[in-house]
Amino acid sequence: MSGVSGQSGQDASDPSDASRRARRPGRRRRVGAPWRSGSLLSLRSLAGQVFLLQLAVAMLLVAAALVALVVQAQRDVMSDARNRTLTVAQTFANAPGTVAALESTDPTAALEPHAEAAKRTTGVDAVIVYGLDGITIAHSDPRQVGRRVIGPYAAAATGRPFTSTFQGALGLSVISAVPVRNPGGSVIAIVSVPVTVERVQHKVNQQLPVLVVGAGAALVVAAVGSALVSRRLRRQTHGLGPTEMTRMYEHHDAVLHAVREGVLIVGGDGRLLLANDEARRLLALPADAERRPVTELGLDEDLAGLLASDRPATDEVYLAADRLLAVSKRLTAPHGPGGSVVTLRDTTELRALTGRAEVARERLQSLYDAGMRIGTTLDVTRTAEELAAVAVTRFADIATVDLLDPVLRGEETSAAPAGSTELRRCAVAGLDADRPLHPVGELMRPVPAHPVSVAMTEGRPVLVADLSTSDAWQVQHPEGARRILAHGILSMLAVPLRARGVVLGVVVYWRARGSPPFEDEDVPFAEELAARAAVCIDNARRYTREHSMAVALQHSLLPRALPRQSALDVAYRYLPAQSGVGGDWFDVIPLSGTRVALVVGDVVGHGLHAAATMGRLRTAVHNFAGLDMPVEELLGRLDELVAQIDAEEVSAPEHEQGVIAEQEQGVISGATCQYAVYDPTSGRLAVASAGHPGPAVVRPDGTVEFPRLSVSPPLGLGAGLPVETTELTVPENARLVLYTDGLIEDRTRDPDVGTAALRDALTGPERTPEATCTAVMEAMLSDRPRDDIALLVARTRRLGPDQVAEWEVPRDPAAVAPVRTACARRLAEWGLEQVAFTAELILSELITNAVRYGAEPISVRLLRTEPDGGPDAGTLIFEVADGSSTSPRLRRAKVTDEGGRGLFLVARFAERWGTRYTATGKVIWAERSLEHDATPEAEGLGDPLLDQWDDIAL
């Protein structure tokens, strides 16, 4: 019962105590407030009574001690007086000169100084020597000498010393008398020493204040100790009186042992302090369980661990013997000393419901996990594999997923024949090496009565609890059915995969020997799992269709093959993003005069709209390049085009904007582009960039540099600002590397780090453009690129001096013939006599046109490109430059015109011709392929055809 009272005093939440404090509000103290002294002195409380009792006992003890000390002091005073007088008397009587002085002629004179000295030294009242007749012989007071002493000295005269107490004129006194013996042993005199008690009492009086102060201090200490003890007792008893405490503990015991819940009180050291009757019954505790560690009471390990820990708990279920207990635990701190209060409720009858709830909880958790694990990618096959893996983890021993072929191709399943159950196996999970089921990739055609066919045609789950008794399942493939049963597979559940009201396929769950067969309770979970997976599969199917369309469109808009040209050796790589099609593109465009344009660009955004916009920009670049525009002018025109495209998107009707937004989640808001023109005759490279990363130049020695370009804003954002051009001189066999930002930027890498990595990948010995592309992609490519990557590597070539011929032409018609002759001579040096006639004809017409309609200075340049090992046999290029900005054009010649048909002849005998403008004028050029050895025949043209054209100056 002591353990009960102690714990009740510590637990501030005891219901009886709380109700009693509610009835007596004066008993409750605010937490943290000091106790008032008045509450300690209250006789109504047990603490007050104990305090007053302890204080009274302390006072009595202190008073008794003080009286005892005073009495002892008085006794010590009297004893000291007796001892002192007797000692002084004996010492003086037995002194060596005392007997001699008495026997002298003047004993008074001999003894008087010694008596006075002894008095002063010992502090007695007097030292008296008198004879046997009572006459004073010597006295410390000389006036007393010769007087008779009256007193009881007979005992001393007989030779026995004595000490006596008497009341004299000076008060209570003590006197001692000692006989003086001669050498023969006879008493010849008596020495008497008196002393008053007051002379000794003053020393005691000096010690009395110390005794009183000590007694007072002891009383204070006792009072404080009693107050502390009473305060602690009040805290333990909450200010209750003896009657109230008795009633409270009776109530406490009645409630504690009458409730139908087990109650345990565990101390901070893990020992059981209290257990009521119900707790003893539920836990089967031994009789001596109290004060023993809870880990030694034979409890379940988990339950004992909870009771011994400092972790609170609420309705946690534990097994104790054959009972299922709901355990709640609360810590007593900070309301009391360390420990905990535990309640136990018997929930054995809820075990069955708990098992079902646990199954439901596990299945809800499985559905949650399925939502996290299924559909992580937009790939149909991968989603099917994730469904099979999730099902095998917690629901089935084996799972197979079969889909219709149109689903795998991204097509609508509604296009499939009605009632078609031709399925292709996409995923299998849970099988070992010995596979009795159809493997992945196999096409299956289940019979109409097969559970899979029924599930798909009727759109409902089909449960076969015992496969050995299902004839419809075994008739499909009897031999395979026997192998499946021999493998231990005994039960199946086929669930159709339905999304948006369309069946995409079927998932089949299998259970083998050792697992319970499927029941009707398993069907809702299987349906929910299949429904979630079907949505993911349908999303992946739609993405596959749209991605295939976007990729097809993008591939149709990108270059399919590089054009033939002799200025650069080119290789490229293009890699679309893993998710969505972007708008990156590249181009290699041959220009006049053996020049070549290199283009890379990137349209903002992804998807069909970005790919279509990329196609429009690529076409525009081709058209602008065909006009031989300078690089800065071409990007300026392209900037205007992108701004116009954006304006059209913004001003489109609302229903069209809705379609665009649904497909692309926004409109195109700009693009970047880099346009470079390389001239192999001079090695000059003109580059202009609109918001695009600059190129890298790999020199023949393997060093890499990134030239600083004047970068303009992206296309569509330039707002009419001029584009600046940067010109470089590139050595022969250098490599020009153009790329889009997807190569150097990544979610884990910023552009500076990417540029440094690209430099490292390009640095090294000389490599072919193809090898360079391979090395760069291996070094820079991430596992899942977020953006498209376009890479263009071009190795430069130069036209040697023996491939170029130039002449200055004065503006004189007579100067045409010498230039024509020099041209024929140079062609002969090149071994091209077979094309001399055609070349002279073209060059003569072009020079004549420049002399007649152009302005000085006039120059002629003849270029010859040599075959590069391909099917191209080389090209002969004619260029006539003059200072005029007008260009010729073909027109219909009249019958009466005498000339004007020369430009028609140029167009007839040259494969291409055109005009490009320069800073000082224009250049009229024509190209003649060297593939044919013979000169084209001019016969059969006919005058009617020649009469249709003429060339005039604009």
mmCIF file of C-alpha atoms in Angstrom, residues 393-537:
data_model
loop_
_atom_site.group_PDB
_atom_site.id
_atom_site.type_symbol
_atom_site.label_atom_id
_atom_site.label_comp_id
_atom_site.label_asym_id
_atom_site.label_seq_id
_atom_site.Cartn_x
_atom_site.Cartn_y
_atom_site.Cartn_z
ATOM 1 C CA THR A 393 5.405 -8.186 -54.901
ATOM 2 C CA ARG A 394 2.310 -8.418 -52.669
ATOM 3 C CA PHE A 395 -0.641 -9.963 -54.509
ATOM 4 C CA ALA A 396 0.267 -12.803 -56.849
ATOM 5 C CA ASP A 397 3.032 -15.322 -57.367
ATOM 6 C CA ILE A 398 3.138 -14.710 -61.122
ATOM 7 C CA ALA A 399 1.749 -11.886 -63.256
ATOM 8 C CA THR A 400 1.541 -11.577 -67.025
ATOM 9 C CA VAL A 401 0.505 -8.552 -69.076
ATOM 10 C CA ASP A 402 -0.794 -9.004 -72.634
ATOM 11 C CA LEU A 403 -1.640 -6.043 -74.885
ATOM 12 C CA LEU A 404 -3.221 -5.604 -78.262
ATOM 13 C CA ASP A 405 -0.742 -4.951 -81.068
ATOM 14 C CA PRO A 406 -2.231 -1.521 -81.957
ATOM 15 C CA VAL A 407 -1.545 -0.380 -78.380
ATOM 16 C CA LEU A 408 2.142 -1.198 -78.754
ATOM 17 C CA ARG A 409 2.268 0.835 -81.972
ATOM 18 C CA GLY A 410 0.514 3.786 -80.361
ATOM 19 C CA GLU A 411 -2.635 3.317 -82.415
ATOM 20 C CA GLU A 412 -6.244 3.526 -81.259
ATOM 21 C CA THR A 413 -7.585 0.127 -80.255
ATOM 22 C CA SER A 414 -10.959 1.047 -81.711
ATOM 23 C CA ALA A 415 -9.376 0.456 -85.117
ATOM 24 C CA ALA A 416 -8.873 -3.217 -84.249
ATOM 25 C CA PRO A 417 -11.425 -5.748 -85.578
ATOM 26 C CA ALA A 418 -14.458 -6.219 -83.374
ATOM 27 C CA GLY A 419 -14.015 -9.025 -80.910
ATOM 28 C CA SER A 420 -10.319 -9.341 -81.686
ATOM 29 C CA THR A 421 -8.357 -10.983 -78.877
ATOM 30 C CA GLU A 422 -5.017 -11.256 -80.638
ATOM 31 C CA LEU A 423 -2.617 -10.335 -77.884
ATOM 32 C CA ARG A 424 1.111 -9.945 -77.581
ATOM 33 C CA ARG A 425 2.795 -10.773 -74.305
ATOM 34 C CA CYS A 426 4.630 -7.682 -72.993
ATOM 35 C CA ALA A 427 5.654 -8.568 -69.452
ATOM 36 C CA VAL A 428 6.071 -11.587 -67.175
ATOM 37 C CA ALA A 429 7.107 -11.414 -63.515
ATOM 38 C CA GLY A 430 7.556 -14.115 -60.886
ATOM 39 C CA LEU A 431 8.677 -16.985 -63.087
ATOM 40 C CA ASP A 432 11.918 -18.881 -62.676
ATOM 41 C CA ALA A 433 14.101 -20.296 -65.436
ATOM 42 C CA ASP A 434 11.594 -23.098 -66.144
ATOM 43 C CA ARG A 435 8.871 -21.037 -67.828
ATOM 44 C CA PRO A 436 5.619 -22.920 -68.454
ATOM 45 C CA LEU A 437 3.837 -19.768 -69.724
ATOM 46 C CA HIS A 438 4.166 -17.981 -73.060
ATOM 47 C CA PRO A 439 7.375 -15.919 -73.261
ATOM 48 C CA VAL A 440 7.540 -12.166 -73.736
ATOM 49 C CA GLY A 441 6.970 -11.083 -77.323
ATOM 50 C CA GLU A 442 4.883 -14.089 -78.362
ATOM 51 C CA LEU A 443 1.588 -13.468 -80.155
ATOM 52 C CA MET A 444 -1.392 -15.298 -78.628
ATOM 53 C CA ARG A 445 -4.913 -15.964 -79.911
ATOM 54 C CA PRO A 446 -6.999 -17.339 -77.016
ATOM 55 C CA VAL A 447 -10.168 -19.235 -77.910
ATOM 56 C CA PRO A 448 -13.513 -17.509 -77.207
ATOM 57 C CA ALA A 449 -14.204 -19.631 -74.109
ATOM 58 C CA HIS A 450 -10.803 -18.922 -72.562
ATOM 59 C CA PRO A 451 -10.959 -16.739 -69.386
ATOM 60 C CA VAL A 452 -8.742 -14.131 -71.064
ATOM 61 C CA SER A 453 -11.109 -13.877 -74.054
ATOM 62 C CA VAL A 454 -14.131 -13.664 -71.763
ATOM 63 C CA ALA A 455 -12.492 -10.932 -69.679
ATOM 64 C CA MET A 456 -11.704 -8.847 -72.774
ATOM 65 C CA THR A 457 -14.961 -9.314 -74.662
ATOM 66 C CA GLU A 458 -17.203 -8.798 -71.627
ATOM 67 C CA GLY A 459 -14.947 -6.242 -69.927
ATOM 68 C CA ARG A 460 -15.083 -7.899 -66.506
ATOM 69 C CA PRO A 461 -12.699 -9.892 -64.280
ATOM 70 C CA VAL A 462 -12.764 -13.682 -64.601
ATOM 71 C CA LEU A 463 -11.751 -15.730 -61.550
ATOM 72 C CA VAL A 464 -10.668 -19.356 -61.815
ATOM 73 C CA ALA A 465 -10.056 -20.550 -58.270
ATOM 74 C CA ASP A 466 -8.964 -24.066 -59.326
ATOM 75 C CA LEU A 467 -7.304 -24.389 -62.721
ATOM 76 C CA SER A 468 -7.396 -28.184 -62.587
ATOM 77 C CA THR A 469 -11.210 -28.141 -62.833
ATOM 78 C CA SER A 470 -11.479 -25.493 -65.607
ATOM 79 C CA ASP A 471 -12.150 -27.102 -68.984
ATOM 80 C CA ALA A 472 -12.366 -23.744 -70.816
ATOM 81 C CA TRP A 473 -8.866 -22.881 -69.728
ATOM 82 C CA GLN A 474 -7.333 -26.270 -70.575
ATOM 83 C CA VAL A 475 -8.911 -26.608 -74.021
ATOM 84 C CA GLN A 476 -6.760 -23.769 -75.400
ATOM 85 C CA HIS A 477 -3.515 -25.704 -75.073
ATOM 86 C CA PRO A 478 -3.874 -29.049 -73.224
ATOM 87 C CA GLU A 479 -0.155 -29.822 -73.172
ATOM 88 C CA GLY A 480 0.719 -26.326 -71.941
ATOM 89 C CA ALA A 481 -2.022 -26.551 -69.308
ATOM 90 C CA ARG A 482 -0.527 -29.768 -67.956
ATOM 91 C CA ARG A 483 2.906 -28.147 -67.730
ATOM 92 C CA ILE A 484 1.437 -25.175 -65.890
ATOM 93 C CA LEU A 485 -0.323 -27.426 -63.370
ATOM 94 C CA ALA A 486 2.838 -29.470 -62.950
ATOM 95 C CA HIS A 487 4.711 -26.279 -62.203
ATOM 96 C CA GLY A 488 2.411 -25.780 -59.212
ATOM 97 C CA ILE A 489 0.241 -22.957 -60.599
ATOM 98 C CA LEU A 490 -3.275 -23.608 -59.288
ATOM 99 C CA SER A 491 -5.332 -20.385 -59.523
ATOM 100 C CA MET A 492 -5.709 -17.446 -61.905
ATOM 101 C CA LEU A 493 -7.508 -14.114 -62.094
ATOM 102 C CA ALA A 494 -7.813 -12.356 -65.480
ATOM 103 C CA VAL A 495 -8.643 -8.621 -65.399
ATOM 104 C CA PRO A 496 -9.083 -6.487 -68.534
ATOM 105 C CA LEU A 497 -7.074 -3.299 -68.898
ATOM 106 C CA ARG A 498 -9.651 -0.618 -69.669
ATOM 107 C CA ALA A 499 -9.047 3.100 -70.187
ATOM 108 C CA ARG A 500 -11.545 5.662 -71.512
ATOM 109 C CA GLY A 501 -13.992 2.814 -72.119
ATOM 110 C CA VAL A 502 -11.600 0.945 -74.426
ATOM 111 C CA VAL A 503 -9.957 -2.410 -73.693
ATOM 112 C CA LEU A 504 -6.191 -2.239 -74.164
ATOM 113 C CA GLY A 505 -5.281 -5.760 -73.086
ATOM 114 C CA VAL A 506 -5.436 -8.016 -70.055
ATOM 115 C CA VAL A 507 -3.413 -8.675 -66.921
ATOM 116 C CA VAL A 508 -3.483 -12.206 -65.521
ATOM 117 C CA TYR A 509 -2.576 -12.919 -61.906
ATOM 118 C CA TRP A 510 -1.468 -16.454 -61.001
ATOM 119 C CA ARG A 511 -1.014 -18.142 -57.632
ATOM 120 C CA ALA A 512 1.008 -21.289 -57.147
ATOM 121 C CA ARG A 513 1.225 -24.031 -54.575
ATOM 122 C CA GLY A 514 1.847 -22.595 -51.094
ATOM 123 C CA SER A 515 -0.418 -19.559 -51.598
ATOM 124 C CA PRO A 516 -4.180 -19.486 -51.016
ATOM 125 C CA PRO A 517 -6.298 -19.532 -54.186
ATOM 126 C CA PHE A 518 -7.898 -16.332 -55.373
ATOM 127 C CA GLU A 519 -11.225 -15.435 -53.738
ATOM 128 C CA ASP A 520 -13.974 -12.961 -54.508
ATOM 129 C CA GLU A 521 -12.448 -10.561 -51.981
ATOM 130 C CA ASP A 522 -9.330 -10.337 -54.171
ATOM 131 C CA VAL A 523 -11.240 -9.131 -57.243
ATOM 132 C CA PRO A 524 -11.746 -5.440 -56.217
ATOM 133 C CA PHE A 525 -8.053 -5.012 -55.489
ATOM 134 C CA ALA A 526 -7.091 -6.645 -58.782
ATOM 135 C CA GLU A 527 -9.530 -4.385 -60.662
ATOM 136 C CA GLU A 528 -8.233 -1.240 -58.975
ATOM 137 C CA LEU A 529 -4.622 -2.178 -59.698
ATOM 138 C CA ALA A 530 -5.459 -2.922 -63.339
ATOM 139 C CA ALA A 531 -7.442 0.313 -63.690
ATOM 140 C CA ARG A 532 -4.537 2.429 -62.470
ATOM 141 C CA ALA A 533 -2.108 0.645 -64.737
ATOM 142 C CA ALA A 534 -4.481 0.931 -67.721
ATOM 143 C CA VAL A 535 -4.525 4.713 -67.427
ATOM 144 C CA CYS A 536 -0.725 4.775 -67.440
ATOM 145 C CA ILE A 537 -0.571 2.391 -70.414
#
